[in-house]
């Protein structure tokens, strides 16, 4: 299932990815945000299970914000 998640409180506007039937996440892309860091997160998480991504990235914050693009990605993979 192709998903586009609208983020809140971060520089990236949306996160798009495919959630496969086996629970793995592929085809990850961020619209906006810190290009290099988000490309790295996309490569590192490609093929991982949604629960594993969430376990690693949930609660990560950016500067004075109470969330981050990584934290928003963790929320996104557990949605739907």
Backbone atoms as SQL, in Angstrom:
CREATE TABLE atoms (id INTEGER PRIMARY KEY, chain TEXT, resi INTEGER, resn TEXT, atom TEXT, x REAL, y REAL, z REAL);
INSERT INTO atoms VALUES
  (1, 'A', 1, 'UNK', 'N', 0.843, -1.164, 0.000),
  (2, 'A', 1, 'UNK', 'CA', 0.000, 0.000, 0.000),
  (3, 'A', 1, 'UNK', 'C', 0.898, 1.240, 0.000),
  (4, 'A', 2, 'UNK', 'N', 0.671, 2.125, -0.938),
  (5, 'A', 2, 'UNK', 'CA', 1.410, 3.384, -0.992),
  (6, 'A', 2, 'UNK', 'C', 0.768, 4.377, -0.035),
  (7, 'A', 3, 'UNK', 'N', 1.615, 5.001, 0.795),
  (8, 'A', 3, 'UNK', 'CA', 1.122, 5.925, 1.816),
  (9, 'A', 3, 'UNK', 'C', 1.866, 7.247, 1.691),
  (10, 'A', 4, 'UNK', 'N', 1.140, 8.343, 1.801),
  (11, 'A', 4, 'UNK', 'CA', 1.727, 9.675, 1.935),
  (12, 'A', 4, 'UNK', 'C', 1.226, 10.236, 3.250),
  (13, 'A', 5, 'UNK', 'N', 2.166, 10.518, 4.154),
  (14, 'A', 5, 'UNK', 'CA', 1.849, 10.974, 5.506),
  (15, 'A', 5, 'UNK', 'C', 2.174, 12.451, 5.619),
  (16, 'A', 6, 'UNK', 'N', 1.215, 13.258, 6.024),
  (17, 'A', 6, 'UNK', 'CA', 1.432, 14.692, 6.232),
  (18, 'A', 6, 'UNK', 'C', 2.010, 14.887, 7.629),
  (19, 'A', 7, 'UNK', 'N', 3.190, 15.463, 7.688),
  (20, 'A', 7, 'UNK', 'CA', 3.886, 15.653, 8.962),
  (21, 'A', 7, 'UNK', 'C', 3.386, 16.896, 9.688),
  (22, 'A', 8, 'UNK', 'N', 3.715, 16.981, 10.975),
  (23, 'A', 8, 'UNK', 'CA', 3.414, 18.179, 11.759),
  (24, 'A', 8, 'UNK', 'C', 4.631, 18.536, 12.601),
  (25, 'A', 9, 'UNK', 'N', 4.945, 19.821, 12.653),
  (26, 'A', 9, 'UNK', 'CA', 5.995, 20.319, 13.526),
  (27, 'A', 9, 'UNK', 'C', 7.415, 20.127, 13.046),
  (28, 'A', 10, 'UNK', 'N', 7.603, 19.744, 11.773),
  (29, 'A', 10, 'UNK', 'CA', 8.953, 19.529, 11.233),
  (30, 'A', 10, 'UNK', 'C', 9.096, 20.183, 9.863),
  (31, 'A', 11, 'UNK', 'N', 10.315, 20.214, 9.367),
  (32, 'A', 11, 'UNK', 'CA', 10.588, 20.857, 8.069),
  (33, 'A', 11, 'UNK', 'C', 10.069, 20.040, 6.883),
  (34, 'A', 12, 'UNK', 'N', 10.147, 18.716, 6.976),
  (35, 'A', 12, 'UNK', 'CA', 9.604, 17.885, 5.899),
  (36, 'A', 12, 'UNK', 'C', 8.084, 18.039, 5.892),
  (37, 'A', 13, 'UNK', 'N', 7.521, 18.228, 4.707),
  (38, 'A', 13, 'UNK', 'CA', 6.080, 18.433, 4.594),
  (39, 'A', 13, 'UNK', 'C', 5.306, 17.110, 4.564),
  (40, 'A', 14, 'UNK', 'N', 5.849, 16.145, 3.823),
  (41, 'A', 14, 'UNK', 'CA', 5.220, 14.826, 3.725),
  (42, 'A', 14, 'UNK', 'C', 6.294, 13.745, 3.691),
  (43, 'A', 15, 'UNK', 'N', 5.863, 12.525, 4.018),
  (44, 'A', 15, 'UNK', 'CA', 6.709, 11.343, 3.903),
  (45, 'A', 15, 'UNK', 'C', 5.912, 10.325, 3.097),
  (46, 'A', 16, 'UNK', 'N', 6.520, 9.823, 2.024),
  (47, 'A', 16, 'UNK', 'CA', 5.863, 8.821, 1.187),
  (48, 'A', 16, 'UNK', 'C', 6.638, 7.513, 1.278),
  (49, 'A', 17, 'UNK', 'N', 5.904, 6.406, 1.282),
  (50, 'A', 17, 'UNK', 'CA', 6.539, 5.096, 1.351),
  (51, 'A', 17, 'UNK', 'C', 5.526, 4.024, 0.971),
  (52, 'A', 18, 'UNK', 'N', 6.028, 2.815, 0.761),
  (53, 'A', 18, 'UNK', 'CA', 5.181, 1.668, 0.499),
  (54, 'A', 18, 'UNK', 'C', 5.224, 0.762, 1.714),
  (55, 'A', 19, 'UNK', 'N', 4.045, 0.400, 2.216),
  (56, 'A', 19, 'UNK', 'CA', 3.936, -0.577, 3.308),
  (57, 'A', 19, 'UNK', 'C', 3.485, -1.889, 2.665),
  (58, 'A', 20, 'UNK', 'N', 4.396, -2.839, 2.633),
  (59, 'A', 20, 'UNK', 'CA', 4.150, -4.115, 1.967),
  (60, 'A', 20, 'UNK', 'C', 3.326, -5.047, 2.855),
  (61, 'A', 21, 'UNK', 'N', 2.761, -6.078, 2.247),
  (62, 'A', 21, 'UNK', 'CA', 1.904, -7.020, 2.963),
  (63, 'A', 21, 'UNK', 'C', 2.615, -7.688, 4.136),
  (64, 'A', 22, 'UNK', 'N', 3.932, -7.875, 4.029),
  (65, 'A', 22, 'UNK', 'CA', 4.686, -8.522, 5.108),
  (66, 'A', 22, 'UNK', 'C', 5.108, -7.536, 6.200),
  (67, 'A', 23, 'UNK', 'N', 4.653, -6.277, 6.082),
  (68, 'A', 23, 'UNK', 'CA', 4.962, -5.273, 7.096),
  (69, 'A', 23, 'UNK', 'C', 6.248, -4.512, 6.874),
  (70, 'A', 24, 'UNK', 'N', 6.956, -4.818, 5.782),
  (71, 'A', 24, 'UNK', 'CA', 8.190, -4.080, 5.493),
  (72, 'A', 24, 'UNK', 'C', 7.862, -2.765, 4.807),
  (73, 'A', 25, 'UNK', 'N', 8.767, -1.816, 4.984),
  (74, 'A', 25, 'UNK', 'CA', 8.617, -0.474, 4.424),
  (75, 'A', 25, 'UNK', 'C', 9.672, -0.284, 3.329),
  (76, 'A', 26, 'UNK', 'N', 9.240, 0.173, 2.158),
  (77, 'A', 26, 'UNK', 'CA', 10.148, 0.416, 1.038),
  (78, 'A', 26, 'UNK', 'C', 9.763, 1.724, 0.347),
  (79, 'A', 27, 'UNK', 'N', 10.576, 2.134, -0.618),
  (80, 'A', 27, 'UNK', 'CA', 10.297, 3.323, -1.442),
  (81, 'A', 27, 'UNK', 'C', 10.068, 4.572, -0.598),
  (82, 'A', 28, 'UNK', 'N', 10.939, 4.805, 0.369),
  (83, 'A', 28, 'UNK', 'CA', 10.788, 5.910, 1.322),
  (84, 'A', 28, 'UNK', 'C', 11.303, 7.204, 0.713),
  (85, 'A', 29, 'UNK', 'N', 10.516, 8.276, 0.819),
  (86, 'A', 29, 'UNK', 'CA', 10.991, 9.591, 0.393),
  (87, 'A', 29, 'UNK', 'C', 10.338, 10.680, 1.243),
  (88, 'A', 30, 'UNK', 'N', 11.112, 11.707, 1.521),
  (89, 'A', 30, 'UNK', 'CA', 10.657, 12.853, 2.300),
  (90, 'A', 30, 'UNK', 'C', 10.565, 14.049, 1.376),
  (91, 'A', 31, 'UNK', 'N', 9.521, 14.851, 1.515),
  (92, 'A', 31, 'UNK', 'CA', 9.367, 16.091, 0.760),
  (93, 'A', 31, 'UNK', 'C', 9.730, 17.241, 1.695),
  (94, 'A', 32, 'UNK', 'N', 10.886, 17.854, 1.458),
  (95, 'A', 32, 'UNK', 'CA', 11.394, 18.909, 2.325),
  (96, 'A', 32, 'UNK', 'C', 12.301, 18.320, 3.392),
  (97, 'A', 33, 'UNK', 'N', 12.742, 19.148, 4.310),
  (98, 'A', 33, 'UNK', 'CA', 13.613, 18.696, 5.387),
  (99, 'A', 33, 'UNK', 'C', 15.083, 18.707, 4.995),
  (100, 'A', 34, 'UNK', 'N', 15.901, 18.129, 5.840),
  (101, 'A', 34, 'UNK', 'CA', 17.354, 18.075, 5.642),
  (102, 'A', 34, 'UNK', 'C', 17.689, 16.948, 4.673),
  (103, 'A', 35, 'UNK', 'N', 17.945, 17.294, 3.448),
  (104, 'A', 35, 'UNK', 'CA', 18.072, 16.349, 2.350),
  (105, 'A', 35, 'UNK', 'C', 19.018, 15.186, 2.642),
  (106, 'A', 36, 'UNK', 'N', 20.232, 15.476, 3.051),
  (107, 'A', 36, 'UNK', 'CA', 21.215, 14.410, 3.274),
  (108, 'A', 36, 'UNK', 'C', 20.814, 13.469, 4.391),
  (109, 'A', 37, 'UNK', 'N', 20.385, 14.016, 5.511),
  (110, 'A', 37, 'UNK', 'CA', 19.979, 13.183, 6.644),
  (111, 'A', 37, 'UNK', 'C', 18.773, 12.317, 6.297),
  (112, 'A', 38, 'UNK', 'N', 17.823, 12.883, 5.602),
  (113, 'A', 38, 'UNK', 'CA', 16.605, 12.128, 5.292),
  (114, 'A', 38, 'UNK', 'C', 16.854, 11.073, 4.222),
  (115, 'A', 39, 'UNK', 'N', 17.793, 11.322, 3.312),
  (116, 'A', 39, 'UNK', 'CA', 18.181, 10.278, 2.361),
  (117, 'A', 39, 'UNK', 'C', 18.831, 9.122, 3.101),
  (118, 'A', 40, 'UNK', 'N', 19.644, 9.432, 4.115),
  (119, 'A', 40, 'UNK', 'CA', 20.299, 8.386, 4.907),
  (120, 'A', 40, 'UNK', 'C', 19.268, 7.565, 5.673),
  (121, 'A', 41, 'UNK', 'N', 18.312, 8.235, 6.317),
  (122, 'A', 41, 'UNK', 'CA', 17.256, 7.514, 7.035),
  (123, 'A', 41, 'UNK', 'C', 16.492, 6.611, 6.063),
  (124, 'A', 42, 'UNK', 'N', 16.196, 7.122, 4.878),
  (125, 'A', 42, 'UNK', 'CA', 15.464, 6.342, 3.879),
  (126, 'A', 42, 'UNK', 'C', 16.235, 5.086, 3.492),
  (127, 'A', 43, 'UNK', 'N', 17.530, 5.212, 3.263),
  (128, 'A', 43, 'UNK', 'CA', 18.344, 4.059, 2.881),
  (129, 'A', 43, 'UNK', 'C', 18.479, 3.065, 4.026),
  (130, 'A', 44, 'UNK', 'N', 18.707, 3.569, 5.229),
  (131, 'A', 44, 'UNK', 'CA', 18.886, 2.688, 6.380),
  (132, 'A', 44, 'UNK', 'C', 17.616, 1.920, 6.738),
  (133, 'A', 45, 'UNK', 'N', 16.463, 2.538, 6.528),
  (134, 'A', 45, 'UNK', 'CA', 15.195, 1.918, 6.921),
  (135, 'A', 45, 'UNK', 'C', 14.554, 1.090, 5.816),
  (136, 'A', 46, 'UNK', 'N', 15.027, 1.218, 4.589),
  (137, 'A', 46, 'UNK', 'CA', 14.435, 0.491, 3.469),
  (138, 'A', 46, 'UNK', 'C', 14.480, -1.020, 3.723),
  (139, 'A', 47, 'UNK', 'N', 13.327, -1.659, 3.660),
  (140, 'A', 47, 'UNK', 'CA', 13.234, -3.101, 3.861),
  (141, 'A', 47, 'UNK', 'C', 13.005, -3.523, 5.303),
  (142, 'A', 48, 'UNK', 'N', 13.012, -2.575, 6.240),
  (143, 'A', 48, 'UNK', 'CA', 12.777, -2.890, 7.651),
  (144, 'A', 48, 'UNK', 'C', 11.289, -3.033, 7.929),
  (145, 'A', 49, 'UNK', 'N', 10.953, -3.754, 8.980),
  (146, 'A', 49, 'UNK', 'CA', 9.572, -3.862, 9.449),
  (147, 'A', 49, 'UNK', 'C', 9.160, -2.546, 10.103),
  (148, 'A', 50, 'UNK', 'N', 7.898, -2.188, 9.953),
  (149, 'A', 50, 'UNK', 'CA', 7.379, -0.937, 10.512),
  (150, 'A', 50, 'UNK', 'C', 7.639, -0.848, 12.011),
  (151, 'A', 51, 'UNK', 'N', 7.432, -1.936, 12.737),
  (152, 'A', 51, 'UNK', 'CA', 7.612, -1.936, 14.190),
  (153, 'A', 51, 'UNK', 'C', 9.067, -1.672, 14.570),
  (154, 'A', 52, 'UNK', 'N', 10.006, -2.195, 13.783),
  (155, 'A', 52, 'UNK', 'CA', 11.434, -1.984, 14.061),
  (156, 'A', 52, 'UNK', 'C', 11.836, -0.532, 13.807),
  (157, 'A', 53, 'UNK', 'N', 11.294, 0.051, 12.741),
  (158, 'A', 53, 'UNK', 'CA', 11.559, 1.467, 12.452),
  (159, 'A', 53, 'UNK', 'C', 11.034, 2.321, 13.599),
  (160, 'A', 54, 'UNK', 'N', 9.810, 2.057, 14.016),
  (161, 'A', 54, 'UNK', 'CA', 9.202, 2.836, 15.098),
  (162, 'A', 54, 'UNK', 'C', 9.993, 2.700, 16.390),
  (163, 'A', 55, 'UNK', 'N', 10.461, 1.496, 16.689),
  (164, 'A', 55, 'UNK', 'CA', 11.224, 1.270, 17.920),
  (165, 'A', 55, 'UNK', 'C', 12.520, 2.072, 17.928),
  (166, 'A', 56, 'UNK', 'N', 13.157, 2.199, 16.781),
  (167, 'A', 56, 'UNK', 'CA', 14.435, 2.914, 16.696),
  (168, 'A', 56, 'UNK', 'C', 14.277, 4.433, 16.632),
  (169, 'A', 57, 'UNK', 'N', 13.220, 4.927, 15.982),
  (170, 'A', 57, 'UNK', 'CA', 13.122, 6.354, 15.691),
  (171, 'A', 57, 'UNK', 'C', 12.138, 7.131, 16.568),
  (172, 'A', 58, 'UNK', 'N', 11.215, 6.455, 17.237),
  (173, 'A', 58, 'UNK', 'CA', 10.226, 7.155, 18.062),
  (174, 'A', 58, 'UNK', 'C', 10.893, 7.932, 19.183),
  (175, 'A', 59, 'UNK', 'N', 10.410, 9.148, 19.386),
  (176, 'A', 59, 'UNK', 'CA', 10.917, 9.979, 20.476),
  (177, 'A', 59, 'UNK', 'C', 12.138, 10.803, 20.139),
  (178, 'A', 60, 'UNK', 'N', 12.694, 10.622, 18.953),
  (179, 'A', 60, 'UNK', 'CA', 13.840, 11.429, 18.519),
  (180, 'A', 60, 'UNK', 'C', 13.354, 12.869, 18.322),
  (181, 'A', 61, 'UNK', 'N', 14.072, 13.830, 18.872),
  (182, 'A', 61, 'UNK', 'CA', 13.657, 15.231, 18.728),
  (183, 'A', 61, 'UNK', 'C', 14.685, 16.013, 17.921),
  (184, 'A', 62, 'UNK', 'N', 14.277, 17.175, 17.434),
  (185, 'A', 62, 'UNK', 'CA', 15.137, 18.040, 16.629),
  (186, 'A', 62, 'UNK', 'C', 15.183, 19.418, 17.277),
  (187, 'A', 63, 'UNK', 'N', 16.352, 19.801, 17.763),
  (188, 'A', 63, 'UNK', 'CA', 16.500, 21.114, 18.380),
  (189, 'A', 63, 'UNK', 'C', 15.538, 21.299, 19.529),
  (190, 'A', 64, 'UNK', 'N', 14.809, 22.404, 19.505),
  (191, 'A', 64, 'UNK', 'CA', 13.859, 22.721, 20.577),
  (192, 'A', 64, 'UNK', 'C', 12.454, 22.151, 20.311),
  (193, 'A', 65, 'UNK', 'N', 12.300, 21.445, 19.188),
  (194, 'A', 65, 'UNK', 'CA', 11.000, 20.858, 18.849),
  (195, 'A', 65, 'UNK', 'C', 10.778, 19.598, 19.686),
  (196, 'A', 66, 'UNK', 'N', 9.539, 19.205, 19.856),
  (197, 'A', 66, 'UNK', 'CA', 9.260, 17.980, 20.592),
  (198, 'A', 66, 'UNK', 'C', 9.097, 16.772, 19.665),
  (199, 'A', 67, 'UNK', 'N', 9.498, 16.935, 18.418),
  (200, 'A', 67, 'UNK', 'CA', 9.449, 15.878, 17.416),
  (201, 'A', 67, 'UNK', 'C', 10.592, 16.092, 16.432),
  (202, 'A', 68, 'UNK', 'N', 10.698, 15.233, 15.451),
  (203, 'A', 68, 'UNK', 'CA', 11.698, 15.355, 14.387),
  (204, 'A', 68, 'UNK', 'C', 11.149, 14.645, 13.159),
  (205, 'A', 69, 'UNK', 'N', 11.839, 14.770, 12.040),
  (206, 'A', 69, 'UNK', 'CA', 11.413, 14.046, 10.846),
  (207, 'A', 69, 'UNK', 'C', 11.465, 12.539, 11.097),
  (208, 'A', 70, 'UNK', 'N', 12.479, 12.077, 11.822),
  (209, 'A', 70, 'UNK', 'CA', 12.582, 10.652, 12.145),
  (210, 'A', 70, 'UNK', 'C', 11.412, 10.212, 13.026),
  (211, 'A', 71, 'UNK', 'N', 11.071, 11.016, 14.027),
  (212, 'A', 71, 'UNK', 'CA', 9.938, 10.711, 14.902),
  (213, 'A', 71, 'UNK', 'C', 8.636, 10.700, 14.103),
  (214, 'A', 72, 'UNK', 'N', 8.472, 11.636, 13.189),
  (215, 'A', 72, 'UNK', 'CA', 7.282, 11.673, 12.344),
  (216, 'A', 72, 'UNK', 'C', 7.221, 10.440, 11.442),
  (217, 'A', 73, 'UNK', 'N', 8.381, 9.984, 10.966),
  (218, 'A', 73, 'UNK', 'CA', 8.430, 8.770, 10.151),
  (219, 'A', 73, 'UNK', 'C', 7.993, 7.561, 10.977),
  (220, 'A', 74, 'UNK', 'N', 8.430, 7.499, 12.239),
  (221, 'A', 74, 'UNK', 'CA', 8.006, 6.417, 13.132),
  (222, 'A', 74, 'UNK', 'C', 6.479, 6.412, 13.272),
  (223, 'A', 75, 'UNK', 'N', 5.888, 7.580, 13.436),
  (224, 'A', 75, 'UNK', 'CA', 4.430, 7.677, 13.522),
  (225, 'A', 75, 'UNK', 'C', 3.773, 7.245, 12.204),
  (226, 'A', 76, 'UNK', 'N', 4.392, 7.653, 11.095),
  (227, 'A', 76, 'UNK', 'CA', 3.831, 7.365, 9.775),
  (228, 'A', 76, 'UNK', 'C', 3.771, 5.863, 9.499),
  (229, 'A', 77, 'UNK', 'N', 4.843, 5.140, 9.813),
  (230, 'A', 77, 'UNK', 'CA', 4.860, 3.715, 9.480),
  (231, 'A', 77, 'UNK', 'C', 3.867, 2.907, 10.309),
  (232, 'A', 78, 'UNK', 'N', 3.491, 3.435, 11.481),
  (233, 'A', 78, 'UNK', 'CA', 2.495, 2.740, 12.306),
  (234, 'A', 78, 'UNK', 'C', 1.063, 3.147, 11.982),
  (235, 'A', 79, 'UNK', 'N', 0.909, 4.200, 11.157),
  (236, 'A', 79, 'UNK', 'CA', -0.439, 4.627, 10.777),
  (237, 'A', 79, 'UNK', 'C', -1.032, 3.681, 9.736),
  (238, 'A', 80, 'UNK', 'N', -2.328, 3.663, 9.648),
  (239, 'A', 80, 'UNK', 'CA', -3.084, 2.864, 8.661),
  (240, 'A', 80, 'UNK', 'C', -2.766, 1.420, 8.820);
